[in-house]
Coordinates of C-alpha atoms and ligand atoms in Angstrom, one line a residue:
Chain A
M1 CA 19.5 -50.8 -141.9
N2 CA 16.4 -51.2 -140.0
E3 CA 17.0 -48.8 -137.2
I4 CA 14.9 -46.1 -138.8
K5 CA 12.9 -44.0 -136.4
D6 CA 9.4 -42.8 -136.9
T7 CA 10.3 -39.4 -138.4
A8 CA 13.6 -40.5 -139.9
V9 CA 14.1 -40.3 -143.7
E10 CA 16.0 -43.0 -145.4
V11 CA 17.6 -43.0 -148.8
R12 CA 19.1 -46.1 -150.5
L13 CA 21.5 -45.6 -153.4
P14 CA 23.4 -47.9 -155.7
S15 CA 27.2 -47.9 -155.2
R16 CA 28.0 -45.7 -158.2
L17 CA 30.1 -42.6 -158.1
G18 CA 27.9 -39.6 -158.9
F19 CA 25.0 -40.9 -156.9
E20 CA 26.3 -39.1 -153.8
K21 CA 24.7 -36.0 -155.4
I22 CA 21.3 -37.5 -154.8
A23 CA 22.0 -38.0 -151.1
M24 CA 23.3 -34.3 -151.1
G25 CA 19.9 -33.2 -152.5
T26 CA 17.9 -35.2 -150.0
A27 CA 20.0 -34.0 -147.1
A28 CA 19.7 -30.4 -148.3
S29 CA 15.9 -30.7 -148.4
V30 CA 15.7 -32.1 -144.9
A31 CA 18.0 -29.4 -143.6
K32 CA 16.0 -26.7 -145.4
L33 CA 12.8 -28.1 -143.9
M34 CA 14.4 -27.9 -140.5
G35 CA 15.3 -24.2 -141.0
F36 CA 19.1 -24.6 -141.3
P37 CA 20.8 -21.5 -142.8
E38 CA 22.3 -21.7 -146.3
D39 CA 26.0 -21.9 -145.2
R40 CA 25.3 -24.9 -142.9
I41 CA 23.3 -26.6 -145.6
Q42 CA 26.5 -26.3 -147.8
D43 CA 28.6 -27.8 -145.0
L44 CA 26.2 -30.7 -144.6
K45 CA 26.1 -31.3 -148.4
T46 CA 29.8 -31.6 -148.7
A47 CA 30.1 -33.8 -145.6
V48 CA 27.3 -36.1 -146.8
A49 CA 28.9 -36.3 -150.3
E50 CA 32.3 -37.3 -148.9
A51 CA 30.7 -39.9 -146.6
C52 CA 28.8 -41.4 -149.5
I53 CA 31.9 -41.4 -151.8
N54 CA 33.8 -43.3 -149.1
A55 CA 31.0 -45.8 -148.6
I56 CA 30.8 -46.4 -152.4
E57 CA 34.6 -46.6 -152.9
H58 CA 36.1 -48.0 -149.8
G59 CA 33.1 -49.7 -148.2
N60 CA 31.4 -51.3 -151.1
H61 CA 34.4 -51.2 -153.5
M62 CA 32.2 -49.8 -156.3
D63 CA 30.1 -53.0 -156.4
E64 CA 26.9 -51.8 -157.9
S65 CA 24.9 -54.7 -156.6
L66 CA 25.6 -53.4 -153.1
S67 CA 23.7 -50.3 -151.9
I68 CA 24.5 -47.6 -149.5
G69 CA 22.0 -46.3 -146.9
V70 CA 21.6 -42.8 -145.7
I71 CA 19.4 -42.3 -142.6
L72 CA 18.5 -38.7 -141.7
S73 CA 17.1 -38.2 -138.2
A74 CA 15.9 -34.8 -137.1
T75 CA 15.5 -33.6 -133.6
D76 CA 14.4 -30.0 -132.7
D77 CA 17.8 -28.6 -133.0
S78 CA 20.0 -31.1 -134.7
L79 CA 20.2 -33.4 -137.7
E80 CA 21.9 -36.8 -137.4
V81 CA 23.0 -38.5 -140.6
K82 CA 24.2 -42.1 -140.8
V83 CA 25.9 -43.2 -144.0
I84 CA 26.0 -47.0 -144.0
D85 CA 27.9 -49.4 -146.3
E86 CA 28.3 -53.1 -146.5
G87 CA 32.1 -53.2 -145.8
G88 CA 34.2 -53.6 -142.7
G89 CA 34.7 -49.9 -141.9
V90 CA 37.7 -47.7 -141.3
S91 CA 40.6 -49.6 -139.9
E92 CA 43.0 -46.8 -139.2
R93 CA 42.3 -43.1 -138.9
P94 CA 44.3 -41.3 -141.5
H95 CA 46.4 -38.3 -140.3
S96 CA 45.2 -34.8 -141.3
P97 CA 46.2 -33.7 -144.8
D98 CA 49.4 -31.7 -145.0
I99 CA 49.5 -29.4 -148.0
D100 CA 53.2 -28.9 -147.8
R101 CA 53.9 -32.6 -147.9
K102 CA 51.4 -33.0 -150.7
M103 CA 53.0 -30.2 -152.7
H104 CA 56.4 -31.8 -152.4
G105 CA 55.1 -35.3 -153.4
E106 CA 55.7 -36.7 -149.9
E107 CA 52.1 -37.7 -149.4
E108 CA 49.2 -38.5 -151.8
A109 CA 47.2 -35.6 -153.2
R110 CA 44.1 -37.5 -152.1
G111 CA 43.0 -38.3 -148.5
M112 CA 41.0 -35.3 -147.5
G113 CA 37.5 -36.7 -147.2
M114 CA 37.4 -37.7 -143.6
F115 CA 39.3 -34.5 -142.6
L116 CA 36.6 -32.4 -144.4
I117 CA 33.8 -34.3 -142.8
E118 CA 35.2 -33.7 -139.3
A119 CA 35.9 -30.0 -140.1
L120 CA 32.4 -29.3 -141.5
V121 CA 30.0 -30.9 -139.0
D122 CA 29.6 -30.7 -135.3
E123 CA 30.2 -34.4 -134.5
A124 CA 31.6 -37.2 -136.7
E125 CA 32.1 -40.8 -135.6
W126 CA 33.2 -43.9 -137.6
V127 CA 31.7 -47.2 -136.5
K128 CA 32.8 -50.6 -137.7
G129 CA 30.0 -53.1 -138.4
S130 CA 29.9 -55.9 -135.8
K131 CA 30.0 -58.8 -138.4
G132 CA 32.4 -57.1 -140.7
N133 CA 29.7 -55.3 -142.6
N134 CA 27.1 -52.5 -142.1
S135 CA 29.8 -50.1 -141.0
Y136 CA 28.7 -46.5 -140.9
V137 CA 29.8 -42.9 -140.3
R138 CA 27.5 -40.9 -138.0
L139 CA 27.4 -37.1 -138.5
V140 CA 25.6 -34.5 -136.4
I141 CA 25.0 -31.0 -137.4
R142 CA 23.4 -28.6 -135.0
L143 CA 21.0 -25.7 -135.8
N144 CA 22.2 -23.0 -133.5
K145 CA 25.9 -23.4 -134.0
E146 CA 28.3 -21.8 -136.3
G147 CA 30.4 -24.1 -138.5
C148 CA 34.1 -24.1 -138.3
Chain B
M1 CA 25.2 -40.2 -165.2
E2 CA 28.1 -37.9 -164.2
A3 CA 28.1 -34.4 -165.4
G4 CA 31.4 -34.4 -167.3
T5 CA 33.8 -31.6 -166.7
K6 CA 34.4 -29.3 -169.6
T7 CA 37.4 -27.0 -169.8
I8 CA 37.8 -24.0 -172.1
V9 CA 41.4 -22.6 -172.3
D10 CA 41.4 -18.8 -172.8
E11 CA 44.2 -16.3 -173.3
V12 CA 43.6 -12.9 -171.7
N13 CA 45.7 -10.0 -170.6
G14 CA 46.2 -9.0 -167.0
D15 CA 45.9 -5.3 -166.0
S16 CA 49.6 -5.0 -166.4
G17 CA 49.3 -6.1 -170.1
K18 CA 50.9 -9.4 -169.4
A19 CA 49.5 -12.5 -171.1
V20 CA 47.6 -14.9 -168.8
S21 CA 46.0 -18.3 -169.4
V22 CA 42.5 -19.0 -168.0
L23 CA 41.2 -22.5 -167.5
R24 CA 37.4 -22.2 -167.4
F25 CA 35.9 -25.3 -165.8
S26 CA 32.2 -26.2 -166.0
G27 CA 30.3 -29.2 -164.7
D28 CA 31.6 -31.2 -161.8
I29 CA 35.2 -31.4 -160.5
S30 CA 35.4 -35.0 -159.2
S31 CA 37.5 -38.1 -159.7
S32 CA 36.4 -38.2 -163.3
S33 CA 37.8 -34.8 -164.1
R34 CA 41.5 -35.8 -164.5
D35 CA 41.7 -34.9 -168.2
A36 CA 39.7 -31.7 -167.8
V37 CA 42.0 -30.5 -165.0
L38 CA 45.5 -32.0 -165.6
G39 CA 45.1 -32.6 -169.3
A40 CA 44.0 -29.0 -169.9
Y41 CA 46.7 -27.7 -167.7
G42 CA 49.3 -29.7 -169.7
K43 CA 48.5 -27.7 -172.8
V44 CA 49.0 -24.2 -171.5
A45 CA 52.3 -22.3 -171.9
K46 CA 54.5 -22.5 -168.8
D47 CA 55.8 -19.0 -169.0
R48 CA 52.8 -17.1 -167.8
P49 CA 50.3 -17.1 -164.8
V50 CA 47.3 -19.4 -164.9
L51 CA 43.9 -18.4 -163.6
L52 CA 41.4 -21.2 -162.7
D53 CA 37.8 -20.1 -163.3
F54 CA 35.4 -22.0 -161.1
S55 CA 32.4 -19.7 -161.7
R56 CA 30.5 -22.4 -163.6
V57 CA 31.3 -25.3 -161.3
D58 CA 28.7 -26.1 -158.7
Y59 CA 30.0 -29.4 -157.3
I60 CA 33.6 -30.1 -156.2
N61 CA 34.5 -33.1 -154.1
S62 CA 37.7 -34.1 -152.3
S63 CA 38.9 -36.2 -155.3
G64 CA 38.4 -33.1 -157.5
I65 CA 40.4 -31.0 -155.0
A66 CA 43.2 -33.5 -155.2
L67 CA 43.4 -32.9 -158.9
V68 CA 43.6 -29.2 -158.3
I69 CA 46.5 -29.8 -155.9
Q70 CA 48.3 -32.0 -158.5
L71 CA 47.9 -29.1 -161.0
M72 CA 49.4 -26.7 -158.4
M73 CA 52.2 -29.2 -157.7
E74 CA 53.2 -29.2 -161.4
A75 CA 53.0 -25.4 -161.6
N76 CA 55.1 -25.1 -158.4
K77 CA 57.9 -27.1 -160.1
S78 CA 58.1 -24.6 -163.0
G79 CA 57.6 -21.6 -160.7
Q80 CA 54.3 -20.7 -162.4
T81 CA 51.8 -18.6 -160.5
I82 CA 48.3 -20.1 -160.1
C83 CA 45.3 -18.1 -158.9
A84 CA 41.6 -19.1 -158.7
F85 CA 38.4 -17.2 -158.9
G86 CA 34.6 -17.8 -159.0
L87 CA 34.5 -20.1 -156.0
T88 CA 31.4 -19.9 -153.8
P89 CA 32.0 -18.8 -150.2
H90 CA 31.6 -22.5 -149.2
F91 CA 34.3 -23.7 -151.5
Q92 CA 36.6 -20.8 -150.6
K93 CA 36.3 -22.1 -147.1
V94 CA 36.9 -25.7 -148.1
F95 CA 40.0 -24.7 -150.2
T96 CA 41.3 -22.7 -147.2
M97 CA 40.7 -25.7 -144.9
V98 CA 42.8 -28.0 -147.0
G99 CA 45.6 -25.4 -147.3
I100 CA 45.3 -24.6 -151.0
T101 CA 45.5 -20.9 -150.1
K102 CA 49.1 -21.4 -149.0
Y103 CA 50.0 -22.0 -152.7
A104 CA 47.3 -20.2 -154.7
R105 CA 45.4 -17.0 -154.1
L106 CA 41.6 -17.0 -154.4
Y107 CA 39.8 -14.0 -155.9
P108 CA 36.1 -13.4 -155.9
D109 CA 35.9 -12.7 -159.7
E110 CA 37.9 -12.5 -162.9
Q111 CA 38.3 -8.8 -162.8
T112 CA 39.9 -8.8 -159.4
A113 CA 42.1 -11.7 -160.4
K114 CA 43.3 -10.0 -163.6
A115 CA 44.1 -6.8 -161.7
T116 CA 46.8 -8.7 -159.8
V117 CA 48.8 -10.2 -162.7
Chain C
M1 CA 8.7 -52.2 -151.1
N2 CA 11.4 -54.7 -152.1
E3 CA 11.2 -54.3 -155.8
I4 CA 14.2 -52.0 -156.0
K5 CA 16.4 -52.4 -159.0
D6 CA 20.2 -52.3 -159.0
T7 CA 20.5 -48.6 -159.9
A8 CA 17.2 -47.5 -158.4
V9 CA 17.2 -44.9 -155.7
E10 CA 14.7 -45.4 -152.8
V11 CA 13.5 -42.9 -150.3
R12 CA 11.4 -43.7 -147.3
L13 CA 9.6 -40.9 -145.5
P14 CA 7.3 -40.6 -142.5
S15 CA 3.6 -39.8 -143.2
R16 CA 3.8 -36.1 -142.2
L17 CA 2.8 -33.2 -144.4
G18 CA 5.7 -31.2 -145.4
F19 CA 8.0 -34.2 -145.9
E20 CA 6.9 -34.4 -149.5
K21 CA 9.5 -31.6 -150.0
I22 CA 12.2 -34.1 -149.2
A23 CA 11.0 -36.4 -152.0
M24 CA 10.9 -33.4 -154.3
G25 CA 14.6 -32.7 -153.5
T26 CA 15.7 -36.2 -154.1
A27 CA 13.7 -36.5 -157.3
A28 CA 15.2 -33.2 -158.5
S29 CA 18.7 -34.5 -157.8
V30 CA 18.1 -37.7 -159.8
A31 CA 16.6 -35.8 -162.7
K32 CA 19.5 -33.3 -162.7
L33 CA 22.0 -36.1 -162.7
M34 CA 20.2 -37.6 -165.7
G35 CA 20.4 -34.3 -167.5
F36 CA 16.7 -33.2 -167.5
P37 CA 16.2 -29.6 -168.4
E38 CA 15.0 -27.2 -165.6
D39 CA 11.4 -27.0 -166.7
R40 CA 10.9 -30.7 -166.7
I41 CA 12.5 -30.9 -163.3
Q42 CA 9.9 -28.5 -162.0
D43 CA 7.1 -30.6 -163.6
L44 CA 8.6 -33.7 -161.9
K45 CA 8.9 -32.0 -158.5
T46 CA 5.2 -30.9 -158.5
A47 CA 4.0 -34.4 -159.7
V48 CA 6.1 -36.1 -157.0
A49 CA 4.9 -33.7 -154.3
E50 CA 1.3 -34.3 -155.2
A51 CA 1.8 -38.0 -155.2
C52 CA 3.4 -37.9 -151.8
I53 CA 0.8 -35.7 -150.3
N54 CA -1.9 -38.1 -151.5
A55 CA 0.0 -41.1 -150.1
I56 CA 0.4 -39.3 -146.7
E57 CA -3.2 -38.0 -146.6
H58 CA -5.4 -40.6 -148.3
G59 CA -3.1 -43.7 -148.3
N60 CA -1.7 -43.6 -144.8
H61 CA -4.3 -41.2 -143.3
M62 CA -1.5 -39.1 -141.7
D63 CA -0.5 -42.0 -139.4
E64 CA 3.1 -41.1 -138.7
S65 CA 4.0 -44.7 -137.8
L66 CA 3.4 -45.6 -141.4
S67 CA 5.9 -44.6 -144.0
I68 CA 5.7 -43.8 -147.7
G69 CA 8.2 -45.1 -150.2
V70 CA 9.5 -43.4 -153.3
I71 CA 11.4 -45.5 -155.8
L72 CA 13.2 -43.7 -158.6
S73 CA 14.4 -45.8 -161.5
A74 CA 16.4 -44.3 -164.3
T75 CA 16.8 -45.7 -167.8
D76 CA 18.8 -43.9 -170.5
D77 CA 16.0 -41.6 -171.5
S78 CA 13.3 -41.8 -168.8
L79 CA 12.8 -41.7 -165.1
E80 CA 10.1 -43.8 -163.5
V81 CA 8.9 -42.9 -160.0
K82 CA 6.7 -45.1 -157.8
V83 CA 5.1 -43.5 -154.8
I84 CA 3.9 -46.3 -152.5
D85 CA 1.7 -46.1 -149.4
E86 CA 0.2 -48.6 -147.1
G87 CA -3.4 -48.0 -148.0
G88 CA -5.9 -49.5 -150.4
G89 CA -5.4 -47.2 -153.3
V90 CA -7.6 -45.0 -155.4
S91 CA -11.1 -46.4 -155.7
E92 CA -12.7 -44.1 -158.1
R93 CA -10.9 -41.8 -160.5
P94 CA -12.1 -38.2 -159.8
H95 CA -13.3 -36.1 -162.8
S96 CA -11.1 -33.2 -164.0
P97 CA -11.3 -30.0 -161.9
D98 CA -13.8 -27.5 -163.4
I99 CA -12.9 -24.0 -162.4
D100 CA -16.4 -22.6 -163.3
R101 CA -18.0 -25.1 -161.0
K102 CA -15.4 -24.4 -158.3
M103 CA -16.0 -20.7 -158.5
H104 CA -19.7 -21.1 -158.1
G105 CA -19.4 -23.5 -155.2
E106 CA -20.7 -26.4 -157.1
E107 CA -17.6 -28.5 -156.5
E108 CA -14.9 -28.5 -153.8
A109 CA -12.0 -26.1 -154.2
R110 CA -9.6 -29.0 -153.7
G111 CA -9.3 -32.1 -155.9
M112 CA -6.6 -31.1 -158.3
G113 CA -3.7 -33.3 -157.3
M114 CA -4.3 -36.3 -159.6
F115 CA -5.2 -34.0 -162.5
L116 CA -1.9 -32.1 -162.1
I117 CA 0.1 -35.3 -161.9
E118 CA -1.4 -36.5 -165.2
A119 CA -0.9 -33.2 -166.9
L120 CA 2.7 -32.8 -165.9
V121 CA 4.2 -36.2 -166.6
D122 CA 4.3 -38.4 -169.6
E123 CA 2.6 -41.4 -168.0
A124 CA 0.7 -41.8 -164.8
E125 CA -0.9 -45.0 -163.5
W126 CA -2.6 -45.7 -160.1
V127 CA -2.3 -49.3 -158.9
K128 CA -4.2 -50.8 -156.0
G129 CA -2.2 -53.1 -153.7
S130 CA -3.1 -56.7 -154.0
K131 CA -3.9 -57.2 -150.2
G132 CA -5.4 -53.8 -149.7
N133 CA -2.1 -52.2 -149.0
N134 CA 1.1 -51.1 -150.8
S135 CA -0.8 -49.2 -153.4
Y136 CA 1.2 -47.0 -155.6
V137 CA 1.1 -44.4 -158.3
R138 CA 3.7 -44.9 -161.1
L139 CA 4.9 -41.9 -163.0
V140 CA 7.1 -41.7 -166.0
I141 CA 8.8 -38.6 -167.3
R142 CA 10.9 -38.8 -170.5
L143 CA 14.0 -36.9 -171.3
N144 CA 13.5 -35.9 -174.9
K145 CA 9.9 -34.9 -174.7
E146 CA 8.3 -31.6 -174.1
G147 CA 5.9 -31.4 -171.2
C148 CA 2.2 -30.7 -171.7
Chain D
M1 CA 8.9 -28.6 -139.8
E2 CA 6.7 -26.7 -142.3
A3 CA 7.8 -23.3 -143.5
G4 CA 4.9 -21.2 -142.2
T5 CA 3.3 -18.8 -144.7
K6 CA 3.7 -15.2 -143.9
T7 CA 1.5 -12.5 -145.4
I8 CA 2.2 -8.8 -145.4
V9 CA -0.7 -6.6 -146.5
D10 CA 0.4 -3.5 -148.4
E11 CA -1.5 -0.5 -149.8
V12 CA -0.1 0.9 -153.0
N13 CA -1.4 3.0 -155.9
G14 CA -2.0 1.7 -159.4
D15 CA -0.7 3.7 -162.3
S16 CA -4.1 5.3 -162.6
G17 CA -3.7 6.6 -159.0
K18 CA -6.3 4.1 -157.7
A19 CA -5.7 2.5 -154.3
V20 CA -4.8 -1.2 -154.5
S21 CA -4.2 -3.8 -151.8
V22 CA -1.3 -6.2 -152.2
L23 CA -1.0 -9.5 -150.3
R24 CA 2.6 -10.4 -150.2
F25 CA 3.0 -14.0 -149.4
S26 CA 6.3 -15.7 -148.4
G27 CA 7.1 -19.3 -147.4
D28 CA 5.0 -22.1 -148.6
I29 CA 1.4 -22.1 -149.9
S30 CA 0.0 -25.4 -148.7
S31 CA -2.9 -26.8 -146.6
S32 CA -1.5 -25.0 -143.6
S33 CA -1.8 -21.6 -145.2
R34 CA -5.5 -21.0 -144.6
D35 CA -5.0 -18.1 -142.2
A36 CA -2.2 -16.6 -144.3
V37 CA -4.4 -16.7 -147.5
L38 CA -8.1 -16.4 -146.5
G39 CA -7.5 -14.7 -143.1
A40 CA -5.3 -12.0 -144.7
Y41 CA -7.8 -11.5 -147.5
G42 CA -10.6 -11.1 -145.0
K43 CA -8.9 -8.0 -143.7
V44 CA -8.5 -6.0 -146.9
A45 CA -11.1 -3.4 -148.1
K46 CA -13.6 -4.8 -150.6
D47 CA -13.8 -1.7 -152.7
R48 CA -10.5 -1.9 -154.5
P49 CA -8.5 -4.4 -156.6
V50 CA -6.2 -6.9 -154.8
L51 CA -2.8 -8.0 -156.1
L52 CA -1.4 -11.3 -154.9
D53 CA 2.4 -11.2 -154.7
F54 CA 4.0 -14.7 -155.1
S55 CA 7.5 -13.5 -155.7
R56 CA 8.8 -14.8 -152.4
V57 CA 7.0 -18.1 -152.5
D58 CA 8.9 -21.1 -153.8
Y59 CA 6.5 -24.0 -153.1
I60 CA 2.9 -24.1 -153.9
N61 CA 0.9 -27.4 -153.8
S62 CA -2.6 -28.2 -154.9
S63 CA -4.0 -27.6 -151.4
G64 CA -2.5 -24.2 -151.5
I65 CA -4.0 -23.5 -155.0
A66 CA -7.4 -24.5 -153.6
L67 CA -7.0 -21.7 -151.0
V68 CA -6.2 -19.2 -153.7
I69 CA -9.4 -20.4 -155.6
Q70 CA -11.4 -19.9 -152.4
L71 CA -10.0 -16.4 -152.1
M72 CA -11.0 -15.7 -155.8
M73 CA -14.5 -17.1 -155.1
E74 CA -15.0 -14.6 -152.3
A75 CA -13.7 -11.8 -154.4
N76 CA -15.9 -12.8 -157.3
K77 CA -19.0 -12.5 -155.1
S78 CA -18.2 -8.9 -154.3
G79 CA -17.1 -8.1 -157.9
Q80 CA -13.6 -7.4 -156.7
T81 CA -10.7 -7.7 -159.2
I82 CA -7.9 -10.2 -158.3
C83 CA -4.5 -10.3 -160.1
A84 CA -1.4 -12.2 -159.3
F85 CA 2.3 -11.6 -160.0
G86 CA 5.7 -13.0 -159.3
L87 CA 4.9 -16.6 -160.1
T88 CA 7.7 -18.6 -161.7
P89 CA 7.0 -19.8 -165.3
H90 CA 6.3 -23.3 -163.8
F91 CA 3.6 -22.0 -161.5
Q92 CA 2.2 -19.7 -164.2
K93 CA 1.7 -22.9 -166.2
V94 CA 0.1 -24.8 -163.2
F95 CA -2.3 -21.9 -162.5
T96 CA -3.2 -21.9 -166.2
M97 CA -3.8 -25.7 -166.2
V98 CA -6.3 -25.5 -163.3
G99 CA -8.1 -22.6 -165.0
I100 CA -7.3 -19.8 -162.5
T101 CA -6.4 -17.6 -165.4
K102 CA -10.1 -17.5 -166.4
Y103 CA -10.8 -15.5 -163.3
A104 CA -7.5 -13.7 -162.4
R105 CA -4.8 -12.3 -164.6
L106 CA -1.2 -13.2 -164.0
Y107 CA 1.5 -10.6 -164.5
P108 CA 5.3 -11.2 -164.5
D109 CA 6.0 -8.5 -161.9
E110 CA 4.5 -5.8 -159.6
Q111 CA 5.2 -2.9 -162.0
T112 CA 3.3 -4.6 -164.9
A113 CA 0.5 -5.5 -162.5
K114 CA 0.2 -2.0 -161.2
A115 CA 0.1 -0.5 -164.7
T116 CA -3.2 -2.3 -165.3
V117 CA -5.1 -1.0 -162.3
Ligands
ADP1 N1 33.4 -46.3 -145.5 C1 34.7 -46.7 -145.4 N2 35.0 -48.0 -145.4 C2 36.3 -48.4 -145.3 N3 37.4 -47.6 -145.3 C3 37.2 -46.3 -145.3 C4 35.8 -45.8 -145.4 N4 36.0 -44.4 -145.4 C5 37.3 -44.1 -145.4 N5 38.0 -45.3 -145.3 C6 39.5 -45.4 -145.3 O1 40.0 -44.1 -144.8 C7 40.9 -43.6 -145.8 C8 40.9 -42.1 -145.9 O2 39.6 -41.7 -146.4 P1 39.5 -40.2 -146.9 O3 40.0 -39.3 -145.9 O4 38.1 -39.9 -147.3 O5 40.4 -40.1 -148.2 P2 40.4 -40.9 -149.6 O6 39.0 -41.5 -149.8 O7 40.7 -39.9 -150.6 O8 41.4 -42.0 -149.5 C9 40.5 -44.3 -147.1 O9 41.6 -44.3 -148.1 C10 40.1 -45.7 -146.6 O10 41.2 -46.5 -146.5
ADP2 N1 -2.8 -42.6 -152.5 C1 -4.1 -42.6 -152.5 N2 -4.8 -43.5 -151.7 C2 -6.1 -43.5 -151.6 N3 -6.9 -42.6 -152.3 C3 -6.3 -41.7 -153.0 C4 -4.9 -41.6 -153.1 N4 -4.6 -40.6 -154.0 C5 -5.8 -40.0 -154.3 N5 -6.8 -40.7 -153.7 C6 -8.3 -40.3 -153.9 O1 -8.5 -39.5 -155.0 C7 -9.1 -38.3 -154.6 C8 -8.6 -37.1 -155.5 O2 -7.2 -36.9 -155.2 P1 -6.6 -35.5 -155.7 O3 -7.0 -35.3 -157.1 O4 -5.2 -35.5 -155.4 O5 -7.3 -34.4 -154.8 P2 -7.4 -34.1 -153.2 O6 -6.3 -34.9 -152.6 O7 -7.3 -32.7 -153.1 O8 -8.7 -34.7 -152.8 C9 -8.8 -38.1 -153.1 O9 -9.7 -37.3 -152.5 C10 -8.8 -39.6 -152.7 O10 -10.1 -40.0 -152.4

């Protein structure tokens, strides 16, 4: 977690559900400072929340002694967010949620986080940590671009 | 440190005079809202439409949306109509993205929702 | 800056004016999560902003290669905030601002940050770093107590 | 990355019919607002009251307050009345704490402020 740039903002949170809202607040403040419009700030907040929840649940398995890191790096026209956990990363990309299958009990009601992240931001990439830890998801949201 | 979900169950009449149940959520809708969403739904009569009031909810995550889908699944089994109102434009978009609008209509506010039942 | 507790939240910011608003956003999110009422969240935001501005201006002398750290530690009924910079700390406590003297040009218009911090939170303490760096101001705001 | 302060200078009439200048600030009031606060004040006529409109400002820090005090200092020299409106309850409290209310009255909104000049 030492790849912080000069003007990057870093947040470190304990692996406890609910704390994703703090990362949402920080990300919203950065985006506001950069001049993002309100609807894009909402997109970013949901994407950051889902990434943090996954880091807490699947990456760090709710172990409160492990922390998650959120690094926010601004350029002139985009904001990159990395959400880092201490787990091995995403092994297999889940398929997109299918509401018909969900409504008929053919797939779990859950399993929409990664789909929402991809749909709400301009770039999303899941990277597995080299030594089986420090995996991250990297999101990019651009200033002059409409969301979905 | 999580804002617990509260649910108030209301009985109102639709514009047609028909009885309607309203589940008024407040707080967060997240993985810890199972009782507030599915528990509250379990208590309402199955012979009338149900409106979900999100106007006092400001945080919904994908685990919370999964609970809403489970509620809709149960309603679907008994042929019960589910509508929702009070979602912000952002969450209207998110609900649409995951396909909820295929099974439940979204209305901007309570009045508009009641006019349809 | 390694004294982070298990459930503490840490933010690291570059020493650039304006970035105090990010710390305000993070602090507000933590306080909201803890159930603080809106007026106390406003008090906290102003105190955190003033502490960050001082860390950026006086602690790190606007050197953007230096960062400031904000550590937010919650207990059941209070929130402690440490704002850490890489400077030597406050040498001499300024006297309280005197509006009459300011209006008559007998003292600088500025010089109200530390006064506001003390007035808005329940405890405020300035601690000089042992080796001439990592100085901090420590603020405490309590849940069940009216502000000023 | 700082939200620059914008100032619009307006001429209105107080309830007594008297001409009043209004400085309408928007954005942040911080150390980078010198021009927007003192520069804008420098351009208004000195023979009439000045209202400061903070209703579209959501961040004011102590460096920004210092600029407001400098504005008041200049007004004080020429015997000009300064009032402010549109501050949130929090910033009304902060302005009171630093003593600004000894030299400038604060009103909740423009209407109330105009009724007094
Ligand atoms: N940070 C992560 N570390 C490890 N596995 C992950 C991570 N994020 C997501 N996953 C895997 O991808 C799956 C799908 O995630 P998601 O779409 O967010 O839905 P959900 O979290 O509801 O299962 C998870 O069940 C998990 O197996
Ligand atoms: N983090 C800090 N490091 C070093 N000196 C500080 C720090 N914070 C405050 N000071 C000193 O205390 C003085 C008063 O600070 P303050 O009341 O905030 O007013 P101002 O910043 O407008 O001067 C500053 O001018 C500075 O000399």
